[in-house]
mmCIF file of C-alpha atoms (C1' of nucleotides) in Angstrom:
data_model
loop_
_atom_site.group_PDB
_atom_site.id
_atom_site.type_symbol
_atom_site.label_atom_id
_atom_site.label_comp_id
_atom_site.label_asym_id
_atom_site.label_seq_id
_atom_site.Cartn_x
_atom_site.Cartn_y
_atom_site.Cartn_z
ATOM 1 C CA UNK A 1 0.000 0.000 0.000
ATOM 2 C CA UNK A 2 2.014 2.956 -1.212
ATOM 3 C CA UNK A 3 -0.890 5.356 -0.839
ATOM 4 C CA UNK A 4 -2.320 4.642 2.565
ATOM 5 C CA UNK A 5 -3.238 8.302 3.046
ATOM 6 C CA UNK A 6 -6.431 8.924 1.116
ATOM 7 C CA UNK A 7 -8.130 12.136 2.166
ATOM 8 C CA UNK A 8 -11.285 13.553 0.642
ATOM 9 C CA UNK A 9 -9.783 16.693 -0.815
ATOM 10 C CA UNK A 10 -8.557 15.039 -3.997
ATOM 11 C CA UNK A 11 -5.044 16.414 -4.196
ATOM 12 C CA UNK A 12 -4.256 16.307 -7.891
ATOM 13 C CA UNK A 13 -1.443 13.965 -8.736
ATOM 14 C CA UNK A 14 -1.328 12.414 -5.326
ATOM 15 C CA UNK A 15 -3.576 9.393 -5.470
ATOM 16 C CA UNK A 16 -2.739 7.454 -8.597
ATOM 17 C CA UNK A 17 -0.068 8.880 -10.830
ATOM 18 C CA UNK A 18 2.150 5.865 -10.456
ATOM 19 C CA UNK A 19 -0.708 3.440 -10.864
ATOM 20 C CA UNK A 20 -1.481 0.978 -13.625
ATOM 21 C CA UNK A 21 -5.091 1.905 -12.978
ATOM 22 C CA UNK A 22 -4.802 5.511 -14.051
ATOM 23 C CA UNK A 23 -7.636 6.394 -16.416
ATOM 24 C CA UNK A 24 -5.392 8.036 -18.997
ATOM 25 C CA UNK A 25 -3.208 4.942 -19.213
ATOM 26 C CA UNK A 26 -6.030 2.615 -20.214
ATOM 27 C CA UNK A 27 -6.232 1.613 -23.853
ATOM 28 C CA UNK A 28 -9.784 0.476 -23.206
ATOM 29 C CA UNK A 29 -10.818 3.937 -22.090
ATOM 30 C CA UNK A 30 -9.080 5.650 -24.999
ATOM 31 C CA UNK A 31 -11.102 3.377 -27.281
ATOM 32 C CA UNK A 32 -14.315 3.958 -25.362
ATOM 33 C CA UNK A 33 -13.919 7.743 -25.358
ATOM 34 C CA UNK A 34 -12.703 8.005 -28.942
ATOM 35 C CA UNK A 35 -15.498 5.836 -30.268
ATOM 36 C CA UNK A 36 -18.109 7.947 -28.530
ATOM 37 C CA UNK A 37 -16.576 11.211 -29.681
ATOM 38 C CA UNK A 38 -16.328 10.084 -33.299
ATOM 39 C CA UNK A 39 -19.936 8.952 -33.148
ATOM 40 C CA UNK A 40 -20.793 12.402 -31.830
ATOM 41 C CA UNK A 41 -19.207 13.922 -34.926
ATOM 42 C CA UNK A 42 -21.516 11.839 -37.088
ATOM 43 C CA UNK A 43 -24.651 12.800 -35.177
ATOM 44 C CA UNK A 44 -25.499 16.129 -36.818
ATOM 45 C CA UNK A 45 -24.771 14.745 -40.298
ATOM 46 C CA UNK A 46 -26.906 11.675 -39.721
ATOM 47 C CA UNK A 47 -29.644 13.741 -38.160
ATOM 48 C CA UNK A 48 -30.140 15.372 -41.552
ATOM 49 C CA UNK A 49 -30.945 11.893 -42.866
ATOM 50 C CA UNK A 50 -33.098 11.016 -39.865
ATOM 51 C CA UNK A 51 -30.695 8.220 -38.861
ATOM 52 C CA UNK A 52 -28.924 7.212 -35.673
ATOM 53 C CA UNK A 53 -25.369 5.911 -35.840
ATOM 54 C CA UNK A 54 -26.363 2.264 -35.374
ATOM 55 C CA UNK A 55 -29.024 2.577 -38.030
ATOM 56 C CA UNK A 56 -26.363 4.075 -40.307
ATOM 57 C CA UNK A 57 -23.870 1.221 -39.950
ATOM 58 C CA UNK A 58 -26.708 -1.255 -40.425
ATOM 59 C CA UNK A 59 -27.504 0.411 -43.721
ATOM 60 C CA UNK A 60 -23.804 0.389 -44.655
ATOM 61 C CA UNK A 61 -23.891 -3.384 -44.220
ATOM 62 C CA UNK A 62 -27.098 -3.736 -46.235
ATOM 63 C CA UNK A 63 -25.857 -1.511 -49.051
ATOM 64 C CA UNK A 64 -23.067 -4.042 -49.483
ATOM 65 C CA UNK A 65 -25.247 -7.129 -49.127
ATOM 66 C CA UNK A 66 -28.929 -6.650 -49.649
ATOM 67 C CA UNK A 67 -31.186 -9.427 -48.387
ATOM 68 C CA UNK A 68 -28.796 -10.588 -45.671
ATOM 69 C CA UNK A 69 -30.313 -12.628 -42.818
ATOM 70 C CA UNK A 70 -30.394 -11.114 -39.335
ATOM 71 C CA UNK A 71 -27.845 -13.585 -38.012
ATOM 72 C CA UNK A 72 -25.073 -12.823 -40.481
ATOM 73 C CA UNK A 73 -25.887 -9.115 -40.362
ATOM 74 C CA UNK A 74 -25.410 -9.273 -36.613
ATOM 75 C CA UNK A 75 -22.161 -11.125 -37.034
ATOM 76 C CA UNK A 76 -20.782 -8.377 -39.270
ATOM 77 C CA UNK A 77 -22.038 -5.598 -36.995
ATOM 78 C CA UNK A 78 -21.176 -7.288 -33.678
ATOM 79 C CA UNK A 79 -24.819 -7.089 -32.617
ATOM 80 C CA UNK A 80 -27.247 -9.779 -31.508
ATOM 81 C CA UNK A 81 -30.948 -10.183 -32.168
ATOM 82 C CA UNK A 82 -31.768 -8.387 -28.936
ATOM 83 C CA UNK A 83 -30.434 -5.209 -30.484
ATOM 84 C CA UNK A 84 -31.137 -5.880 -34.147
ATOM 85 C CA UNK A 85 -34.763 -6.978 -33.922
ATOM 86 C CA UNK A 86 -36.080 -3.654 -32.608
ATOM 87 C CA UNK A 87 -33.615 -1.700 -34.757
ATOM 88 C CA UNK A 88 -34.715 -3.445 -37.950
ATOM 89 C CA UNK A 89 -38.369 -3.011 -37.022
ATOM 90 C CA UNK A 90 -37.630 0.688 -36.664
ATOM 91 C CA UNK A 91 -35.942 0.830 -40.078
ATOM 92 C CA UNK A 92 -38.951 -1.004 -41.479
ATOM 93 C CA UNK A 93 -41.354 1.482 -39.917
ATOM 94 C CA UNK A 94 -39.276 4.231 -41.548
ATOM 95 C CA UNK A 95 -39.812 2.548 -44.891
ATOM 96 C CA UNK A 96 -36.132 1.805 -45.518
ATOM 97 C CA UNK A 97 -36.185 -2.003 -45.336
ATOM 98 C CA UNK A 98 -38.538 -4.970 -45.550
ATOM 99 C CA UNK A 99 -38.231 -8.022 -43.310
ATOM 100 C CA UNK A 100 -39.240 -11.283 -44.966
ATOM 101 C CA UNK A 101 -38.916 -14.886 -43.881
ATOM 102 C CA UNK A 102 -36.745 -17.060 -46.099
ATOM 103 C CA UNK A 103 -39.084 -19.541 -47.787
ATOM 104 C CA UNK A 104 -36.438 -22.253 -47.933
ATOM 105 C CA UNK A 105 -35.649 -21.906 -44.218
ATOM 106 C CA UNK A 106 -38.394 -20.222 -42.256
ATOM 107 C CA UNK A 107 -36.094 -19.633 -39.290
ATOM 108 C CA UNK A 108 -34.182 -16.976 -41.184
ATOM 109 C CA UNK A 109 -35.441 -13.445 -41.615
ATOM 110 C CA UNK A 110 -33.974 -11.653 -44.603
ATOM 111 C CA UNK A 111 -33.613 -7.887 -44.588
ATOM 112 C CA UNK A 112 -34.252 -6.255 -47.954
ATOM 113 C CA UNK A 113 -33.708 -2.614 -48.815
ATOM 114 C CA UNK A 114 -36.698 -0.720 -50.175
ATOM 115 C CA UNK A 115 -36.403 1.883 -52.913
ATOM 116 C CA UNK A 116 -36.085 4.518 -50.204
ATOM 117 C CA UNK A 117 -33.412 2.443 -48.500
ATOM 118 C CA UNK A 118 -31.432 2.250 -51.750
ATOM 119 C CA UNK A 119 -31.924 5.950 -52.361
ATOM 120 C CA UNK A 120 -30.556 6.810 -48.924
ATOM 121 C CA UNK A 121 -27.179 5.552 -50.060
ATOM 122 C CA UNK A 122 -26.699 8.464 -52.427
ATOM 123 C CA UNK A 123 -27.590 10.924 -49.682
ATOM 124 C CA UNK A 124 -25.019 9.301 -47.372
ATOM 125 C CA UNK A 125 -22.277 9.402 -49.987
ATOM 126 C CA UNK A 126 -20.836 12.700 -48.837
ATOM 127 C CA UNK A 127 -20.543 11.756 -45.165
ATOM 128 C CA UNK A 128 -17.109 10.077 -45.128
ATOM 129 C CA UNK A 129 -15.474 13.041 -46.854
ATOM 130 C CA UNK A 130 -17.099 15.543 -44.497
ATOM 131 C CA UNK A 131 -15.809 13.645 -41.489
ATOM 132 C CA UNK A 132 -12.311 13.545 -42.825
ATOM 133 C CA UNK A 133 -12.373 17.303 -43.260
ATOM 134 C CA UNK A 134 -13.468 17.849 -39.683
ATOM 135 C CA UNK A 135 -10.460 16.093 -38.195
ATOM 136 C CA UNK A 136 -7.981 17.802 -40.476
ATOM 137 C CA UNK A 137 -5.685 14.840 -39.927
ATOM 138 C CA UNK A 138 -3.688 13.149 -42.644
ATOM 139 C CA UNK A 139 -5.701 10.513 -44.474
ATOM 140 C CA UNK A 140 -2.628 8.297 -44.245
ATOM 141 C CA UNK A 141 -2.663 8.490 -40.454
ATOM 142 C CA UNK A 142 -6.379 7.770 -40.188
ATOM 143 C CA UNK A 143 -5.957 4.752 -42.460
ATOM 144 C CA UNK A 144 -3.044 3.522 -40.363
ATOM 145 C CA UNK A 145 -5.075 3.897 -37.215
ATOM 146 C CA UNK A 146 -7.952 1.959 -38.745
ATOM 147 C CA UNK A 147 -5.635 -0.879 -39.728
ATOM 148 C CA UNK A 148 -4.235 -1.109 -36.210
ATOM 149 C CA UNK A 149 -7.738 -1.255 -34.759
ATOM 150 C CA UNK A 150 -8.722 -3.972 -37.195
ATOM 151 C CA UNK A 151 -5.602 -5.896 -36.263
ATOM 152 C CA UNK A 152 -6.361 -5.629 -32.553
ATOM 153 C CA UNK A 153 -9.901 -6.758 -33.261
ATOM 154 C CA UNK A 154 -8.562 -9.708 -35.235
ATOM 155 C CA UNK A 155 -6.355 -10.679 -32.314
ATOM 156 C CA UNK A 156 -9.372 -10.641 -30.014
ATOM 157 C CA UNK A 157 -11.444 -12.711 -32.412
ATOM 158 C CA UNK A 158 -8.600 -15.189 -32.641
ATOM 159 C CA UNK A 159 -8.529 -15.353 -28.853
ATOM 160 C CA UNK A 160 -12.203 -16.345 -28.747
ATOM 161 C CA UNK A 161 -11.796 -18.893 -31.525
ATOM 162 C CA UNK A 162 -8.945 -20.532 -29.616
ATOM 163 C CA UNK A 163 -11.079 -20.702 -26.495
ATOM 164 C CA UNK A 164 -13.970 -22.442 -28.239
ATOM 165 C CA UNK A 165 -11.584 -24.955 -29.824
ATOM 166 C CA UNK A 166 -10.403 -26.143 -26.419
ATOM 167 C CA UNK A 167 -13.987 -27.116 -25.577
ATOM 168 C CA UNK A 168 -14.910 -24.315 -23.188
ATOM 169 C CA UNK A 169 -14.415 -25.583 -19.650
ATOM 170 C CA UNK B 1 -24.253 5.916 -60.425
ATOM 171 C CA UNK B 2 -21.799 3.165 -61.191
ATOM 172 C CA UNK B 3 -23.948 0.466 -59.646
ATOM 173 C CA UNK B 4 -27.430 0.989 -61.036
ATOM 174 C CA UNK B 5 -28.175 -2.739 -60.962
ATOM 175 C CA UNK B 6 -29.136 -3.748 -57.463
ATOM 176 C CA UNK B 7 -30.742 -7.163 -57.305
ATOM 177 C CA UNK B 8 -31.837 -8.975 -54.170
ATOM 178 C CA UNK B 9 -29.464 -11.902 -54.438
ATOM 179 C CA UNK B 10 -26.544 -10.131 -52.833
ATOM 180 C CA UNK B 11 -23.748 -11.099 -55.172
ATOM 181 C CA UNK B 12 -20.661 -10.865 -53.016
ATOM 182 C CA UNK B 13 -18.237 -8.227 -54.128
ATOM 183 C CA UNK B 14 -20.632 -6.688 -56.593
ATOM 184 C CA UNK B 15 -22.460 -3.944 -54.761
ATOM 185 C CA UNK B 16 -19.940 -1.772 -52.985
ATOM 186 C CA UNK B 17 -16.345 -2.865 -53.174
ATOM 187 C CA UNK B 18 -15.213 0.358 -54.761
ATOM 188 C CA UNK B 19 -17.297 2.493 -52.459
ATOM 189 C CA UNK B 20 -16.276 4.982 -49.825
ATOM 190 C CA UNK B 21 -19.201 3.615 -47.858
ATOM 191 C CA UNK B 22 -17.817 0.121 -47.456
ATOM 192 C CA UNK B 23 -18.137 -0.982 -43.839
ATOM 193 C CA UNK B 24 -14.556 -2.226 -43.595
ATOM 194 C CA UNK B 25 -13.203 1.107 -44.787
ATOM 195 C CA UNK B 26 -14.801 3.137 -42.006
ATOM 196 C CA UNK B 27 -12.558 4.266 -39.186
ATOM 197 C CA UNK B 28 -15.692 4.944 -37.153
ATOM 198 C CA UNK B 29 -16.795 1.339 -37.427
ATOM 199 C CA UNK B 30 -13.348 -0.017 -36.595
ATOM 200 C CA UNK B 31 -13.493 2.105 -33.449
ATOM 201 C CA UNK B 32 -17.050 1.062 -32.671
ATOM 202 C CA UNK B 33 -16.323 -2.639 -33.118
ATOM 203 C CA UNK B 34 -12.953 -2.600 -31.361
ATOM 204 C CA UNK B 35 -14.293 -0.709 -28.378
ATOM 205 C CA UNK B 36 -17.123 -3.204 -27.948
ATOM 206 C CA UNK B 37 -14.844 -6.210 -28.309
ATOM 207 C CA UNK B 38 -12.301 -4.879 -25.811
ATOM 208 C CA UNK B 39 -15.122 -4.200 -23.379
ATOM 209 C CA UNK B 40 -16.228 -7.782 -23.905
ATOM 210 C CA UNK B 41 -12.777 -8.955 -22.826
ATOM 211 C CA UNK B 42 -13.185 -7.058 -19.571
ATOM 212 C CA UNK B 43 -16.636 -8.443 -18.836
ATOM 213 C CA UNK B 44 -15.720 -11.794 -17.214
ATOM 214 C CA UNK B 45 -12.955 -10.163 -15.145
ATOM 215 C CA UNK B 46 -15.245 -7.385 -13.949
ATOM 216 C CA UNK B 47 -18.034 -9.838 -13.288
ATOM 217 C CA UNK B 48 -15.872 -11.351 -10.555
ATOM 218 C CA UNK B 49 -15.928 -7.926 -8.898
ATOM 219 C CA UNK B 50 -19.649 -7.455 -9.552
ATOM 220 C CA UNK B 51 -18.970 -4.452 -11.792
ATOM 221 C CA UNK B 52 -20.006 -3.392 -15.271
ATOM 222 C CA UNK B 53 -17.505 -1.683 -17.537
ATOM 223 C CA UNK B 54 -18.972 1.796 -17.034
ATOM 224 C CA UNK B 55 -19.011 1.304 -13.286
ATOM 225 C CA UNK B 56 -15.362 0.241 -13.528
ATOM 226 C CA UNK B 57 -14.170 3.338 -15.390
ATOM 227 C CA UNK B 58 -16.165 5.494 -12.981
ATOM 228 C CA UNK B 59 -14.268 3.909 -10.114
ATOM 229 C CA UNK B 60 -10.975 4.414 -11.987
ATOM 230 C CA UNK B 61 -11.785 8.119 -12.064
ATOM 231 C CA UNK B 62 -12.736 8.191 -8.388
ATOM 232 C CA UNK B 63 -9.639 6.278 -7.305
ATOM 233 C CA UNK B 64 -7.658 9.128 -8.813
ATOM 234 C CA UNK B 65 -9.811 11.915 -7.410
ATOM 235 C CA UNK B 66 -12.051 11.032 -4.537
ATOM 236 C CA UNK B 67 -14.866 13.440 -3.781
ATOM 237 C CA UNK B 68 -15.161 14.755 -7.326
ATOM 238 C CA UNK B 69 -18.471 16.442 -8.257
ATOM 239 C CA UNK B 70 -20.752 14.776 -10.780
ATOM 240 C CA UNK B 71 -20.129 17.451 -13.379
ATOM 241 C CA UNK B 72 -16.362 17.146 -13.529
ATOM 242 C CA UNK B 73 -16.574 13.377 -13.229
ATOM 243 C CA UNK B 74 -18.834 13.389 -16.271
ATOM 244 C CA UNK B 75 -16.437 15.634 -18.118
ATOM 245 C CA UNK B 76 -13.580 13.193 -17.573
ATOM 246 C CA UNK B 77 -15.710 10.167 -18.474
ATOM 247 C CA UNK B 78 -17.562 11.779 -21.398
ATOM 248 C CA UNK B 79 -20.883 11.097 -19.666
ATOM 249 C CA UNK B 80 -23.689 13.432 -18.672
ATOM 250 C CA UNK B 81 -25.941 13.433 -15.623
ATOM 251 C CA UNK B 82 -28.550 11.399 -17.481
ATOM 252 C CA UNK B 83 -26.159 8.479 -17.420
ATOM 253 C CA UNK B 84 -24.229 9.242 -14.259
ATOM 254 C CA UNK B 85 -27.106 9.892 -11.883
ATOM 255 C CA UNK B 86 -28.559 6.373 -12.060
ATOM 256 C CA UNK B 87 -25.086 4.826 -12.299
ATOM 257 C CA UNK B 88 -23.873 6.597 -9.156
ATOM 258 C CA UNK B 89 -27.076 5.691 -7.330
ATOM 259 C CA UNK B 90 -26.353 2.096 -8.240
ATOM 260 C CA UNK B 91 -22.761 2.320 -6.953
ATOM 261 C CA UNK B 92 -24.176 3.862 -3.787
ATOM 262 C CA UNK B 93 -26.670 1.028 -3.366
ATOM 263 C CA UNK B 94 -23.733 -1.367 -3.761
ATOM 264 C CA UNK B 95 -22.006 0.410 -0.888
ATOM 265 C CA UNK B 96 -19.038 1.601 -2.938
ATOM 266 C CA UNK B 97 -19.656 5.368 -2.848
ATOM 267 C CA UNK B 98 -21.532 8.049 -0.956
ATOM 268 C CA UNK B 99 -23.231 10.999 -2.645
ATOM 269 C CA UNK B 100 -23.194 14.218 -0.623
ATOM 270 C CA UNK B 101 -24.117 17.794 -1.469
ATOM 271 C CA UNK B 102 -21.285 20.284 -1.275
ATOM 272 C CA UNK B 103 -22.072 22.566 1.671
ATOM 273 C CA UNK B 104 -20.393 25.560 0.047
ATOM 274 C CA UNK B 105 -22.348 25.126 -3.205
ATOM 275 C CA UNK B 106 -25.476 23.061 -2.814
ATOM 276 C CA UNK B 107 -25.805 22.584 -6.573
ATOM 277 C CA UNK B 108 -22.835 20.257 -6.601
ATOM 278 C CA UNK B 109 -23.041 16.615 -5.570
ATOM 279 C CA UNK B 110 -19.728 15.159 -4.491
ATOM 280 C CA UNK B 111 -19.026 11.461 -4.908
ATOM 281 C CA UNK B 112 -16.963 9.935 -2.105
ATOM 282 C CA UNK B 113 -15.555 6.440 -2.014
ATOM 283 C CA UNK B 114 -16.522 4.275 0.939
ATOM 284 C CA UNK B 115 -14.119 1.866 2.609
ATOM 285 C CA UNK B 116 -15.447 -0.833 0.292
ATOM 286 C CA UNK B 117 -14.942 1.447 -2.680
ATOM 287 C CA UNK B 118 -11.322 2.018 -1.691
ATOM 288 C CA UNK B 119 -10.816 -1.676 -1.080
ATOM 289 C CA UNK B 120 -12.100 -2.529 -4.533
ATOM 290 C CA UNK B 121 -9.051 -0.833 -5.980
ATOM 291 C CA UNK B 122 -6.741 -3.547 -4.728
ATOM 292 C CA UNK B 123 -8.962 -6.223 -6.225
ATOM 293 C CA UNK B 124 -8.903 -4.427 -9.583
ATOM 294 C CA UNK B 125 -5.148 -4.059 -9.597
ATOM 295 C CA UNK B 126 -4.513 -7.237 -11.563
ATOM 296 C CA UNK B 127 -6.951 -6.448 -14.363
ATOM 297 C CA UNK B 128 -4.715 -4.375 -16.692
ATOM 298 C CA UNK B 129 -2.019 -7.051 -16.717
ATOM 299 C CA UNK B 130 -4.518 -9.827 -17.407
ATOM 300 C CA UNK B 131 -5.932 -7.899 -20.352
ATOM 301 C CA UNK B 132 -2.487 -7.379 -21.797
ATOM 302 C CA UNK B 133 -1.777 -11.076 -21.629
ATOM 303 C CA UNK B 134 -4.943 -11.937 -23.489
ATOM 304 C CA UNK B 135 -4.029 -9.910 -26.554
ATOM 305 C CA UNK B 136 -0.487 -11.191 -26.685
ATOM 306 C CA UNK B 137 0.445 -8.017 -28.533
ATOM 307 C CA UNK B 138 3.551 -5.980 -27.849
ATOM 308 C CA UNK B 139 3.065 -3.529 -25.009
ATOM 309 C CA UNK B 140 4.840 -0.987 -27.185
ATOM 310 C CA UNK B 141 2.239 -1.352 -29.928
ATOM 311 C CA UNK B 142 -0.690 -1.091 -27.536
ATOM 312 C CA UNK B 143 0.824 2.060 -26.032
ATOM 313 C CA UNK B 144 1.323 3.525 -29.497
ATOM 314 C CA UNK B 145 -2.275 2.757 -30.392
ATOM 315 C CA UNK B 146 -3.505 4.426 -27.226
ATOM 316 C CA UNK B 147 -1.500 7.555 -27.979
ATOM 317 C CA UNK B 148 -2.949 7.784 -31.475
ATOM 318 C CA UNK B 149 -6.473 7.435 -30.110
ATOM 319 C CA UNK B 150 -5.821 10.139 -27.543
ATOM 320 C CA UNK B 151 -4.452 12.365 -30.276
ATOM 321 C CA UNK B 152 -7.533 11.837 -32.452
ATOM 322 C CA UNK B 153 -9.700 12.572 -29.461
ATOM 323 C CA UNK B 154 -7.726 15.752 -28.810
ATOM 324 C CA UNK B 155 -8.270 16.856 -32.408
ATOM 325 C CA UNK B 156 -12.002 16.335 -32.001
ATOM 326 C CA UNK B 157 -12.089 18.259 -28.731
ATOM 327 C CA UNK B 158 -10.180 21.065 -30.400
ATOM 328 C CA UNK B 159 -12.754 21.062 -33.193
ATOM 329 C CA UNK B 160 -15.583 21.603 -30.711
ATOM 330 C CA UNK B 161 -13.677 24.316 -28.855
ATOM 331 C CA UNK B 162 -13.130 26.183 -32.115
ATOM 332 C CA UNK B 163 -16.827 25.963 -32.907
ATOM 333 C CA UNK B 164 -17.915 27.425 -29.586
ATOM 334 C CA UNK B 165 -15.411 30.294 -29.961
ATOM 335 C CA UNK B 166 -17.089 31.425 -33.162
ATOM 336 C CA UNK B 167 -20.332 31.965 -31.208
ATOM 337 C CA UNK B 168 -22.314 28.940 -32.301
ATOM 338 C CA UNK B 169 -24.617 30.072 -35.117
ATOM 339 C "C1'" DT C 1 -30.940 44.587 -3.137
ATOM 340 C "C1'" DC C 2 -33.386 42.262 -6.869
ATOM 341 C "C1'" DC C 3 -33.746 39.590 -10.628
ATOM 342 C "C1'" DA C 4 -32.217 37.649 -15.009
ATOM 343 C "C1'" DA C 5 -28.756 34.621 -16.681
ATOM 344 C "C1'" DT C 6 -25.996 30.790 -15.521
ATOM 345 C "C1'" DT C 7 -24.807 26.441 -13.495
ATOM 346 C "C1'" DT C 8 -25.571 21.741 -11.553
ATOM 347 C "C1'" DA C 9 -28.326 17.590 -11.006
ATOM 348 C "C1'" DA C 10 -32.285 15.075 -11.748
ATOM 349 C "C1'" DT C 11 -35.910 13.484 -14.748
ATOM 350 C "C1'" DT C 12 -38.139 11.830 -19.003
ATOM 351 C "C1'" DG C 13 -38.119 9.680 -23.391
ATOM 352 C "C1'" DT C 14 -35.906 7.164 -27.002
ATOM 353 C "C1'" DA C 15 -32.279 4.132 -28.671
ATOM 354 C "C1'" DT C 16 -28.768 0.975 -28.011
ATOM 355 C "C1'" DG C 17 -26.402 -3.256 -26.076
ATOM 356 C "C1'" DC C 18 -26.189 -7.694 -23.967
ATOM 357 C "C1'" DA C 19 -27.529 -11.929 -21.052
ATOM 358 C "C1'" DA C 20 -30.956 -15.181 -20.448
ATOM 359 C "C1'" DT C 21 -34.920 -17.261 -21.895
ATOM 360 C "C1'" DA C 22 -38.688 -18.611 -25.052
ATOM 361 C "C1'" DT C 23 -40.373 -20.206 -29.455
ATOM 362 C "C1'" DA C 24 -40.429 -21.999 -33.858
ATOM 363 C "C1'" DG C 25 -38.113 -24.342 -37.633
ATOM 364 C "C1'" DT C 26 -34.568 -27.706 -39.175
ATOM 365 C "C1'" DT C 27 -31.401 -31.565 -39.070
ATOM 366 C "C1'" DG C 28 -29.597 -35.864 -37.992
ATOM 367 C "C1'" DC C 29 -29.696 -40.207 -36.048
ATOM 368 C "C1'" DG C 30 -31.886 -44.509 -34.488
ATOM 369 C "C1'" DC D 1 -40.907 -41.912 -39.163
ATOM 370 C "C1'" DG D 2 -40.002 -39.902 -34.356
ATOM 371 C "C1'" DC D 3 -37.498 -37.264 -31.527
ATOM 372 C "C1'" DA D 4 -33.461 -35.097 -29.544
ATOM 373 C "C1'" DA D 5 -30.055 -31.656 -30.630
ATOM 374 C "C1'" DC D 6 -29.347 -27.619 -32.935
ATOM 375 C "C1'" DT D 7 -30.264 -23.030 -35.110
ATOM 376 C "C1'" DA D 8 -32.480 -18.374 -35.900
ATOM 377 C "C1'" DT D 9 -35.217 -14.989 -34.227
ATOM 378 C "C1'" DA D 10 -37.973 -12.716 -30.672
ATOM 379 C "C1'" DT D 11 -38.723 -11.262 -25.957
ATOM 380 C "C1'" DT D 12 -37.601 -9.646 -21.291
ATOM 381 C "C1'" DG D 13 -34.834 -7.352 -18.005
ATOM 382 C "C1'" DC D 14 -31.132 -4.529 -16.811
ATOM 383 C "C1'" DA D 15 -27.596 -1.093 -17.859
ATOM 384 C "C1'" DT D 16 -25.880 2.339 -20.562
ATOM 385 C "C1'" DA D 17 -26.094 6.711 -23.633
ATOM 386 C "C1'" DC D 18 -27.842 11.122 -24.934
ATOM 387 C "C1'" DA D 19 -31.283 15.034 -25.991
ATOM 388 C "C1'" DA D 20 -34.487 17.923 -23.883
ATOM 389 C "C1'" DT D 21 -36.648 19.659 -19.998
ATOM 390 C "C1'" DT D 22 -37.139 20.767 -15.083
ATOM 391 C "C1'" DA D 23 -35.802 22.378 -10.575
ATOM 392 C "C1'" DA D 24 -32.842 24.329 -7.389
ATOM 393 C "C1'" DA D 25 -28.812 27.108 -6.217
ATOM 394 C "C1'" DT D 26 -25.626 30.705 -7.423
ATOM 395 C "C1'" DT D 27 -23.811 34.723 -9.702
ATOM 396 C "C1'" DG D 28 -23.598 39.117 -11.788
ATOM 397 C "C1'" DG D 29 -25.052 43.200 -12.980
ATOM 398 C "C1'" DA D 30 -28.601 47.357 -12.910
#
DNA sequence: TCCAATTTAATTGTATGCAATATAGTTGCG
DNA sequence: CGCAACTATATTGCATACAATTAAATTGGA
């Protein structure tokens, strides 16, 4: 116990500067904060389209693969049916998608873009460029950062795959 | 419109490979996915302490500065009172903090760690190391990634500060 | 001093996000 | 075929998140 004197007055730099638990030293918190702040940058742009951020990335996925089942959509978006079911119902109520059971396998629900859902893609086209401008950072650096994040994510996925191979005990 | 033919059969690699809107090209989504997956790594470790991830980072902040008011706590954690009020009430019901009005300024609510809240810090001490082990990545690389995220976050903060200087119109 | 503007928390409403469970459809094996 | 194991989606409950509003306390002039 190096810091056995903990008073209530919160002397700055006294309670945890040498600690592994310092907030500013946590990669997890840098990710958490950065993700939220980037999402906040999107908010006003998406508001013009009447979309939330999660609805936006769901449409990104569907613009690439129309008619995808909920399960594989969730796998790409890292979301489960508990989140996707109400979200897709919302997109349906907005007239952007249709939800139809697969006739060959009635368990699967396929999500199809409507005309309006297709049309939204053109309106969203300018968003990536606008966001880049806001940061004013080098495109090269943003790309590099993205690749590192994808690599870290891949490492984590690999970790889970290893676990399930060993027959989770 | 380079892709005016959009059929329902979702030909892989046909609808958006050349597009700026491709999911895998978005820095925002890499952040969003990575943040969620890292949080998922924490979950089983935090579960042993009976904490959620947001409760954990709130305690990280309090371990550094005990007795901090809700406002400044929220500023450090990028959370507003709508999120913090119920979260802090929960931590209080768990016996980890006390919430007391500042006598000099009754608007402010100060959050003080209890004995149990202080004690929790020792139990959490092993978490950062465990997380590092899981990834198996070089500490150097993880540090570098964190610094880049903090820099991006700083750029975004600077962007908002600039905006408010111009007298938000 | 008095009161309008400001500041801090709390509240309300909507949207995620995830664990656990429920339900329906499918598959595989005897 | 009959049924147990499996799979896909939906539902429920709890915990974030954030915008907008409310309420209470404080501050800063006129």
